Amino acid sequence: MRYYSQSCLHLQEAITKWNAEDIRPTFVLQLGDIIDGCNKRGEKSEASLEMVLTMINTAKMPFHHIWGNHEFYNFTRDYLMDSKLNTTWLEDRRQDELDPRSEGSSDNKDYYAYHFSPHSKFRIIVIDTYDLSVLGRKETSDGHRKSLAFLDSSQYDFNGACSKRWRDC
């Protein structure tokens, strides 16, 4: 069983602890699924995201966001590109240049990817693992069409138990 009801409490406790540390984390890498996919059904996606982002805004360090499937269950790619979950503006900025409450958006609307180096011998690459995906894409978009073409041409079983082509499962 998964218990999501305490997630916001745990996030707030973590941020409070990190903010109070003598040596704070330089950044937080949020690995996706920042809100539950079920928010879409109750039309609570934007309110839920805003609640979590309000908590994150109290952190004294920047959060880098990776988009997971739950982001795409709730929002379109265009929405995410223009949201506070787009942290491409943090690319290769020195930590002393960053205001964790700042926000930006990418000039490139085709993909979500960037890199940053919190230390001279350490580089982190944030990539869009849903670049080739129908999730979050408008059905009329080039990306959606290319993703469908890839799925249709593939012999790989994307559904595990299903041995037929992916559309027939």
Backbone as a ProteinNet text record, in pm:
[ID]
protein_1_A
[PRIMARY]
MRYYSQSCLHLQEAITKWNAEDIRPTFVLQLGDIIDGCNKRGEKSEASLEMVLTMINTAKMPFHHIWGNHEFYNFTRDYLMDSKLNTTWLEDRRQDELDPRSEGSSDNKDYYAYHFSPHSKFRIIVIDTYDLSVLGRKETSDGHRKSLAFLDSSQYDFNGACSKRWRDC
[TERTIARY]
83.4	0	87.4	41.9	108.2	17.1	76.7	1.3	52.1	-22.3	18.9	-26.9	-119.5	-179.8	-78	34.1	135.5	249.6	241.7	352.4	387.3	287.2	314.3	377.7	332.8	392.3	540.2	570.2	709.2	794.8	739.1	812.5	843.3	743.9	765.7	868.8	863.2	962.3	1102.5	1115.3	1246.7	1301.2	1218.1	1262.6	1302.7	1225	1257.9	1392.5	1415.7	1543.2	1659.3	1641.7	1749.6	1781.9	1678.5	1700.4	1774.9	1757.3	1817.8	1960.3	2003.1	2136.2	2245.4	2354.7	2469.9	2525.4	2534.6	2577.6	2457.3	2385.8	2263.7	2296.7	2204.1	2222.1	2237.4	2321.1	2342.2	2219.2	2150.4	2030.7	1953.4	1830.7	1748.4	1711.9	1727	1687.2	1557.4	1448.1	1314.6	1294.3	1277	1282.1	1148.8	1052.4	926.7	815.8	695.6	574.2	553.6	565.2	555.2	414.7	313.9	177.1	123.7	16.5	-41.9	-119.7	-115.2	-185.5	-336.6	-388.5	-533.6	-591.2	-506.8	-556.8	-633.2	-597.5	-662.9	-812	-845.1	-985.8	-1070.2	-1014.9	-1088.7	-1067.8	-1003.7	-972.4	-899.3	-803.4	-726.4	-579.4	-545.3	-404.7	-334.1	-388.7	-321.5	-316.3	-423	-425.5	-325.7	-318.1	-223.4	-79.6	-52.3	82.7	118.9	27	54.8	82.2	10.4	32.3	174.5	219	353.7	458.9	437.9	534.9	544.4	435.9	439.4	531.8	526.2	617.7	762.3	783.2	918.1	975.5	891	935.3	996.2	971.1	1029.9	1171.7	1214.7	1349.6	1454.1	1567.1	1676.9	1779.3	1735.3	1819.7	1732	1791.3	1709.6	1666.4	1549.8	1499.3	1510.4	1569.6	1571.4	1463.7	1380.3	1266.8	1285.2	1262.3	1251.7	1104	1055.8	914.7	892.6	798.4	761.6	625.7	581.6	454.1	336.4	342.6	231.1	219.9	332	324.2	246.1	271.2	203	59.9	25.7	-114.6	-195.3	-131.8	-200	-191.4	-82.3	-57.3	-6.5	-23.7	34.6	181.2	254.7	395	404.9	315.3	315.8	295.7	204.5	180.6	308	371.3	492.3	606.4	617.7	723.8	708.7	586.3	561.5	540.5	562.3	535.2	663.7	645.5	759.3	833.7	777.7	848.3	951.2	955	1057.9	1173.9	1279.7	1394.8	1516.2	1492.8	1605	1681.5	1618.5	1686.3	1801.4	1805.1	1913	2038	2030.9	2143.3	2271.6	2373	2508.9	2517.2	2438.7	2450.7	2528.3	2614.3	2684.4	2582.5	2604.7	2509.1	2488.3	2591.6	2576.1	2497	2467.3	2386.5	2237.7	2205.3	2067.7	1984	1863.1	1761.3	1662.6	1651.7	1565.4	1419.3	1377.5	1238.3	1219.4	1326.8	1316	1252	1209.7	1157.2	1190.4	1184.5	1211.5	1145.6	1164.4	1113.5	1215.1	1203.5	1297.2	1251	1348	1314.8	1284.9	1341.3	1322.1	1199.8	1097.4	973.9	970	1075.9	1075.7	1114.8	1198.2	1240.9	1277.9	1284.2	1319.8	1446	1556.4	1683.4	1782.5	1866.8	1973.6	2075.8	2184.1	2284.8	2334.5	2389.7	2448.6	2559.6	2648.3	2764.4	2772.1	2727.4	2732.4	2874.2	2964.9	3104.9	3189.2	3312.4	3396.1	3416.7	3401.7	3422.1	3292.5	3181.3	3052.6	2953.5	2893.7	2795.2	2668.5	2555.6	2425.6	2354.2	2300.1	2227	2080.9	1994.4	1850.2	1796.1	1732.9	1679.5	1529.7	1467.2	1324.8	1307.6	1272.2	1256.3	1125.9	1043.6	918.7	922.2	1042.8	1055.4	987.9	1011.4	945.4	832.1	717.1	603.5	476.1	366	237.3	186	240.6	198.4	230.1	132	150.9	154.1	142.4	149.1	9.2	-14.9	-141.7	-147.5	-262.6	-276.5	-245	-252.9	-224.9	-77.9	3.1	142.6	232.7	343.2	445	501.6	525.8	580.9	489.1	360.7	262.7	262.6	262.7	262.6	389.2	505.2	631.2	633.2	577.3	572.4	482.2	367.4	278	345.4	415.7	485.9	591	662.5	761.9	695.6	587	516.5	463.1	407.3	352.3	460.5	580.3	688	765	744.3	824	771.4	864.2	829.5	834.8	875.8	889	751.7	738.4	614.9	613.7	541.4	539.2	449	366.6	271.1	303.3	417.7	457.5	380.4	258.3	180.9	119.1	111.7	46	145.8	117	208.6	172	57.7	16.6	84.8	61	110.8	47.2	114.5	73.2	-68	-114.6	-248.6	-359.2	-327.5	-428.9	-444.2	-362.9	-364.2	-474.9
-118.8	0	124.5	223.1	353.2	452.6	533.3	632	771.2	838.2	969.5	1082.6	1054.5	1161.3	1235.8	1173.6	1237.5	1299.2	1294.7	1340.7	1487.6	1572.3	1715.7	1740.9	1669.7	1682.2	1641.9	1531	1485.1	1584.9	1641.9	1742.6	1863.7	1913	2030.9	2001.2	1881.4	1843.9	1839.6	1786.2	1778	1917.4	2004.3	2140.8	2215.2	2200.6	2265.1	2216.2	2085.9	2028.2	2077.1	2074.4	2120	2266.9	2349.3	2492.1	2519.4	2433.2	2454.1	2399.4	2319.7	2259	2364.6	2342.6	2433	2434.2	2317.6	2306.8	2253.3	2345.7	2309.7	2237.9	2157.7	2101.8	2215.1	2193.1	2293.5	2304.9	2192.8	2189.4	2063.5	2055.1	1934.6	1894	1766.8	1713.2	1635.3	1694.2	1635.5	1544.4	1415.6	1315.3	1284.9	1371.2	1351.4	1299.6	1301.6	1260.6	1347.4	1477.9	1572.9	1578.7	1545.4	1528.6	1397.5	1350.8	1223.1	1238.9	1136	1137.1	1144.9	1103.5	1104.2	1244.4	1344.4	1482	1525.5	1471.1	1507.9	1476.1	1357.5	1316.7	1413.7	1464.1	1556.5	1702.2	1726.5	1861.7	1941.4	1873.9	1935.8	1950.9	1931.5	1931.3	2061.5	2174.5	2302.8	2339.1	2315.2	2347.1	2260.7	2132.8	2042.7	2083	2114.6	2157.6	2286.6	2380.8	2508.7	2487.5	2395.8	2367.7	2315.7	2222.9	2167.3	2273.3	2350.7	2453.8	2564	2592	2689.1	2639.3	2511.4	2453.4	2459.2	2422.4	2423.7	2564.9	2663.1	2802	2847.1	2772	2805.6	2750.5	2669	2610.4	2716.8	2705.6	2800.8	2748.2	2659.1	2604.4	2579	2581.2	2558.8	2412.7	2394.2	2261.5	2250.1	2141.7	2108.3	2001.3	2018.8	1927.7	1841.3	1712.1	1616.7	1581.1	1566.9	1537.1	1387.1	1336.8	1196.3	1177.6	1054.6	1025.3	1097.1	1118.8	1185.3	1332.2	1396	1532.2	1531.5	1430.4	1422.9	1370.3	1298.5	1262.4	1388.4	1483.8	1604.3	1722.8	1731.9	1852.7	1818.8	1913.1	1898.4	1942.1	1904.2	1945.3	2098.1	2160.5	2307.2	2372	2317.1	2370.3	2358.6	2241.8	2220.4	2312.1	2335.4	2423.3	2565.4	2607.7	2743	2747.7	2635.9	2628.9	2642.4	2646.3	2650.6	2517	2414	2285.3	2286.3	2392.7	2409.1	2483	2410.6	2470.6	2480.5	2490.1	2504.7	2634.6	2732.9	2859.5	2839.9	2726.6	2697.3	2641.9	2620.1	2559.2	2639.9	2569.8	2623.1	2760	2779.5	2901.2	2866.2	2955.9	2934.9	2939.2	2860.5	2853.7	2990.1	3073.1	3203.3	3302.1	3264.7	3348.9	3317.2	3208.9	3158.8	3212.5	3248.9	3277.8	3162.3	3080	2960.8	2992.8	3117.1	3153.5	3210.5	3220.7	3270.3	3164.3	3206.2	3110.1	3158.1	3070.4	3105.8	3005.8	3025.3	2928.3	2916	2809.5	2781.6	2847.3	2895.1	2946.2	2831.4	2714	2597.2	2519.7	2511.9	2442.8	2298.9	2255.6	2122.1	2012	2044.5	1942.5	2007.3	1925.5	1971.4	1897.6	1968.3	1908.5	2020	1997.1	2092	2023.7	2091.6	2037.8	2148.6	2106.4	2203.2	2132.2	2212.2	2158.3	2220.3	2146.6	2201.3	2203.9	2132.7	2124.7	2107	2150.7	2147.3	2006.3	1903.6	1766.8	1686.2	1756.6	1687.7	1759.6	1689.2	1748.2	1663.2	1730.6	1664.1	1700.9	1599.6	1619	1583.7	1680.2	1661.1	1635.9	1520.6	1488.3	1459.9	1476.3	1450.8	1305.2	1221	1078.9	1050.3	1152.2	1137.9	1216.1	1242.3	1312.9	1234.8	1104.9	1018.4	947.7	1012.5	961.9	1030.9	960.3	1023.2	1098.2	1068.4	1135.5	1284.7	1366.3	1510.2	1582.1	1508.3	1571.3	1583.4	1693.5	1709.8	1607.6	1548.8	1445.3	1496	1624.4	1683.1	1722.3	1704.6	1750	1651.9	1705	1623.1	1518.7	1560.3	1468	1350.4	1374.8	1267	1171.7	1229.4	1147.7	1061.1	1119.7	1044.5	934.9	963.5	863	746.9	776.8	670.1	586.7	652.5	580.2	486.9	533.6	449.2	328.1	352.3	242.2	142.4	192.7	105	22.9	77.7	7.7	-88	-77.9	-155.3	-297.7	-388.9	-527.8	-554.1	-454.1	-467.7	-473.3	-555.8	-569.7	-464.4	-354.8	-244.8	-272.2	-374.8	-399.3	-522.6	-581.5	-693.8	-820.7	-832	-954.7	-972.1	-867.5	-874.2	-911.9	-1012.1	-1054.5	-993.8	-925.5	-862.2	-725.6	-660.8	-524.4	-435.1	-325.6	-243.5	-186.1	-155.2	-97	-199.4	-328.4	-432.3	-481.5	-432.3	-483.3	-420.9
0	0	0	-71.6	-70.8	0.7	84.2	160.3	124.4	37.8	-10.5	80.7	172.3	251.2	337.9	369.8	453.3	372.6	239.7	155.6	178.6	186.4	206.4	342.6	443.3	576.2	572.3	504.7	494	416.2	309.9	232.8	320.4	392.9	477.8	586.8	646	748.1	689	567.8	502.8	474.7	420.7	389.2	516.7	621.4	749.5	800.6	792	837.4	751.3	619.3	529.5	553.3	569.8	591.9	722.7	822	953.5	963.4	867.6	875.5	861.9	934.1	923.8	782.3	723.7	584	507.1	445.3	372.6	242.2	193.2	59.3	-42.2	-141.5	-245.7	-334.9	-354.9	-438.6	-404.3	-452.9	-442.5	-584.4	-614.8	-744.5	-723.4	-767.1	-753.4	-873.8	-850.2	-956	-1024	-1011.1	-1083.1	-995.3	-1050.4	-979.6	-855.8	-876.3	-766	-708	-788.7	-739.7	-795.6	-737.5	-779	-909.5	-991.8	-1118.8	-1104	-989.7	-967.2	-953.3	-936.2	-924.7	-1048.7	-1162.4	-1288.9	-1284.9	-1231.9	-1225.8	-1143.8	-1035.9	-950.6	-985.9	-1100.1	-1146	-1038	-971.7	-864	-900.2	-1026.9	-1067.9	-1032.6	-1076.8	-1055.5	-907.7	-834.9	-691.5	-615	-650.2	-583.2	-612.6	-738	-773.7	-701.1	-697.4	-629.8	-481.4	-418.8	-276.5	-253.5	-337.3	-323.4	-354.9	-460	-497.2	-391.8	-322	-213	-101.9	-72.2	27.4	-21.7	-146.6	-203.8	-202.4	-218	-220.5	-87.3	20.5	150.4	164.3	69.4	75	45.1	112.7	92.9	-5.9	-91.3	-197.3	-319	-438.9	-559.3	-573.1	-628.9	-665.4	-816.5	-863.8	-1005.9	-1024.4	-1125.8	-1145.7	-1268.8	-1250.1	-1360.2	-1371.3	-1492.8	-1512.1	-1522.2	-1442.1	-1445.8	-1512	-1514.5	-1580.1	-1512.7	-1383.4	-1316.1	-1356.2	-1389.3	-1442.6	-1573.2	-1655.5	-1785.5	-1774.5	-1668.6	-1646.6	-1614.2	-1548.2	-1501.5	-1596.8	-1672.7	-1750.5	-1890.7	-1980.2	-2113.5	-2107.9	-2207.6	-2220.5	-2227.3	-2300.9	-2311.6	-2175	-2096.3	-1961.9	-1877.8	-1881.3	-1801.3	-1844.4	-1975.3	-2024.5	-1970.4	-1946.9	-1897.2	-1745.9	-1677.6	-1533.7	-1451.7	-1321.7	-1229.1	-1224.2	-1287.2	-1296.6	-1409.2	-1485.9	-1589.2	-1523.1	-1493.5	-1424.9	-1516.4	-1645.7	-1739.1	-1715.6	-1655.4	-1626.4	-1527.1	-1458.3	-1363.1	-1431.1	-1561.7	-1633	-1614.3	-1567.8	-1554.6	-1489.3	-1387.6	-1307.3	-1180.8	-1137.6	-1011.3	-898.8	-793.9	-684.2	-617.5	-614	-549.8	-637.3	-761.4	-850.1	-839.5	-770.5	-773.6	-659.4	-691.6	-592.6	-602.1	-496.8	-507	-533.4	-516.8	-542.9	-682.7	-758.2	-895.7	-982.8	-1098.7	-1194.1	-1333.5	-1424.2	-1562	-1652.3	-1779	-1873.9	-1986.2	-2057.2	-2164.8	-2293.7	-2371.9	-2504.6	-2599.8	-2570.4	-2656	-2608.1	-2688.6	-2651.8	-2704.4	-2772.9	-2832.2	-2734.1	-2638	-2542	-2409.8	-2306.1	-2172.9	-2132	-2132.8	-2091.7	-2062.7	-1964.6	-1935	-1844.3	-1816.9	-1726.2	-1635.3	-1521.3	-1429.6	-1352	-1298.3	-1227.8	-1088.6	-985.8	-850.6	-792.4	-858.6	-816.9	-942	-937.8	-1058.1	-1114.4	-1033.2	-1081.7	-1084.4	-1093.1	-1086.1	-1176.3	-1269.8	-1360.7	-1354	-1344.7	-1343.4	-1472.7	-1538	-1663.3	-1638.2	-1658	-1643.5	-1783.3	-1801.4	-1933.8	-1927.1	-2038.9	-2053.7	-2095.3	-2000.8	-2031.6	-2105.7	-2124	-2198.5	-2329.5	-2379.1	-2506.4	-2619.2	-2624.8	-2722.2	-2648.3	-2644.6	-2569	-2615.4	-2603.7	-2632.2	-2509.2	-2392.7	-2270	-2277.6	-2248.1	-2240.9	-2374.4	-2482.1	-2614.6	-2674	-2742.2	-2813.4	-2925.2	-2946.7	-3049.3	-3188.9	-3210	-3340.9	-3357.6	-3252.3	-3257.7	-3331.5	-3380.6	-3446.7	-3350.9	-3225.4	-3125.6	-3098.5	-3092.3	-3071.1	-3189.8	-3309.7	-3432.1	-3438.1	-3409	-3411.8	-3305.6	-3188.9	-3082.1	-3121.2	-3182.2	-3229.3	-3337.6	-3428.6	-3535.5	-3476.6	-3374.4	-3309.2	-3244.4	-3171.8	-3105.9	-3207.5	-3317.1	-3420.5	-3490.2	-3503.8	-3574.6	-3484.7	-3356.8	-3262.5	-3246.6	-3232.8	-3203.2	-3052.7	-2977.7	-2833.3	-2768.2	-2666.6	-2591.6	-2480.7	-2498.3	-2402.6	-2283.6	-2289.6	-2181.8	-2098.6	-2115.5	-2031.8	-2062	-2013.1	-2026.3	-2164.1	-2239.6	-2369.8	-2478.1	-2554.7	-2661.2	-2796.4	-2805.2	-2930.2	-2943.1	-3056.2	-3072.3	-2967.7	-2931.6	-2818.8	-2831.6	-2952.6	-2968.2	-2943.7	-2957.5	-2942.3	-2799.5	-2709.7	-2570.8	-2488.6
[MASK]
+++++++++++++++++++++++++++++++++++++++++++++++++++++++++++++++++++++++++++++++++++++++++++++++++++++++++++++++++++++++++++++++++++++++++++++++++++++++++++++++++++++++++

